[in-house]
């Protein structure tokens, strides 16, 4: 383990500036969302002042349309939006990777069945599809996570399957099959370790997409429900300020953009480090 | 277009590299891989560069073009091509020279062609780009060259896509393409290594003819001394980025000065002793009347009968597509036969491997051609060899650890050094050894070796063969040895099976197969194996021209 951490330290030292920047930003977001109640000056939902107060004074970034503190809501928003995006992405990957690898390893009718289901799901524009389903089942956090995870798992399925079909035809997998190894061994020991680099890279990208997707849904009113602070809905709530050339509504949008860029920097670096099967 | 488009007389100095040093990058440090080599080449001369992989022969060949691969750099020395200093030449100067005056023929023509364009479109690209010929001139020139390179149907073959012609034809098309601007220099990088012996002859003859006809200078890179003996006027033997020996082809073959060159010349000298005991009546494995085909296609195997006795090595030879590997797939159960059966010790086996018991699966193991893809790149040696021990024999803990070390000792790798390595940290020969250890770990009766040495350098291959031979005696193994290399067959086989287009054409003891009279096809195979004699190719072509004889499936 100490060997591993030494390698990690060396790798981190040698990482390019962009990756360092990305990691620092992600770290800040994580710290902020963990310690939100301590860092935030006010509560997430409490109305503490007049509507649309300007920056400065007690309210560093002013107040929103109901008189809640903007900074506090931004900090809590990190917790809600990032946390839910993370859980959703994990779930999407669990579903997508397992089914994708199964389809590649078994082939035949199971592959056909899964692939066709995925085709059907992908044929419908995902935003419209999720709006539809969320309207039907109602907008709770659980529903939100489940719907987005299932929709996103279709993309993960496609990637996992595509990567795995190239691996399952390799000789070392044939060796394992001829040895009499079971499906579980083949998937977890032979295929998955070799499919990791593209999947991890996809995880980074997918995380950003989910993140933006939740914000988009919130903006449309079907995401996280008020009074929970969420960056997407915060943009919508304060959108009127734009007309008064106040940039406050752009802050949550900027927070989204910054995290997206940071995650992608780290992913790029990781891709470069572990590109391909051979090296 | 005249055949003599080059300025300059035959015999003029064309390439002159002095004190050439090349560095390669590993992680973040540069290390020298070619340590100051002098190379010169006259117009119309063919220089052979020979050595094992890692000797720096390809790197030097590319350097003659003023080119260094990704992660390499030309670090010192002068590099003159026809009076132009290539190391300091601008990219624009090089671009003008490359393709028009300097051309390159890669090892794998299949990978070097763009699969999306027809051959003729790719042929005409360079001359039109360089303004040497117009498109229609280039097309008629292509047909002329295809003819000279003895490609079948030269008028129309250019309108095919790369996947529609065979490997040998593609390699010749590539040579034609390199010739399209009538360059002064062509660098051939192992152009026949990936081909069958029977196909190799055609390509060698075509390359030699065309180089002579156009008086082109060529650098011919190969690891096969017998091949280079046919092609080169002068040979340079390289090892670890240093020059070992340089000399006129005939002189060097007749009287090699260095120990290493003598080693290269004497490879495959080892012969297996003829076994004296008689194997039991019932053979270890018997294939009876097997037909097989891939998904509803044509028959790949047609009525194949094959016997593998106990403790014997059966070599299965034939060119690619003859059904050698398919036979192995039928035995292992990966491809259930459409007719016929496989008997193990006299009892029929379930045709599909999934229906066979763990103990049956244990009894035969495969070793593959590409050790690279046969080892999980993410599994350490300990897991690779340890898994069959646990899976088949239930070994755990200390017992397993000891056995892994025993096996590593047997394949002549130091256990403490290698047990925790990843496959990427091994050389090609070492990887193949690990594959052998993995097969042995299962304690099998039969090991199926599918072209196990063809991806290896000759000296390494020889060591692997010796190792396999020693293990056979120690473990009472039978081998089924699939190969297209008859030198390997001579070295290791007890019995030989010759296959052609899915049928067994000849079968018997090694000595009787190698003695005439042969089946026509066996004769073709045997006579196609290059020999060290520099006149071998000329004599053979002459003999075949006068006596006719069987054509390869390549034409």
GROMACS .gro file of C-alpha atoms in nm, chain B residues 36 43-44 71 97 142 232 234 239 254 359 364 444 479 484 505 512 525:
model
   18
  315UNK     CA    1   2.711   0.517  -3.334
  322UNK     CA    2   2.310   0.330  -5.608
  323UNK     CA    3   2.174  -0.003  -5.722
  350UNK     CA    4   0.948   0.861  -2.895
  376UNK     CA    5   1.201   1.354  -5.091
  421UNK     CA    6   0.042   0.093  -6.198
  511UNK     CA    7   2.130  -0.848  -5.037
  513UNK     CA    8   2.605  -0.673  -4.855
  518UNK     CA    9   2.290  -0.635  -3.205
  533UNK     CA   10   3.104  -1.862  -4.617
  638UNK     CA   11  -1.085  -3.276  -1.541
  643UNK     CA   12  -0.508  -3.039  -2.294
  723UNK     CA   13  -0.194  -3.178  -1.902
  758UNK     CA   14   0.245  -3.195  -2.844
  763UNK     CA   15   0.413  -2.317  -4.119
  784UNK     CA   16  -0.274  -3.447  -4.789
  791UNK     CA   17   0.941  -4.049  -4.432
  804UNK     CA   18   0.625  -2.654  -4.913
   0.00000   0.00000   0.00000
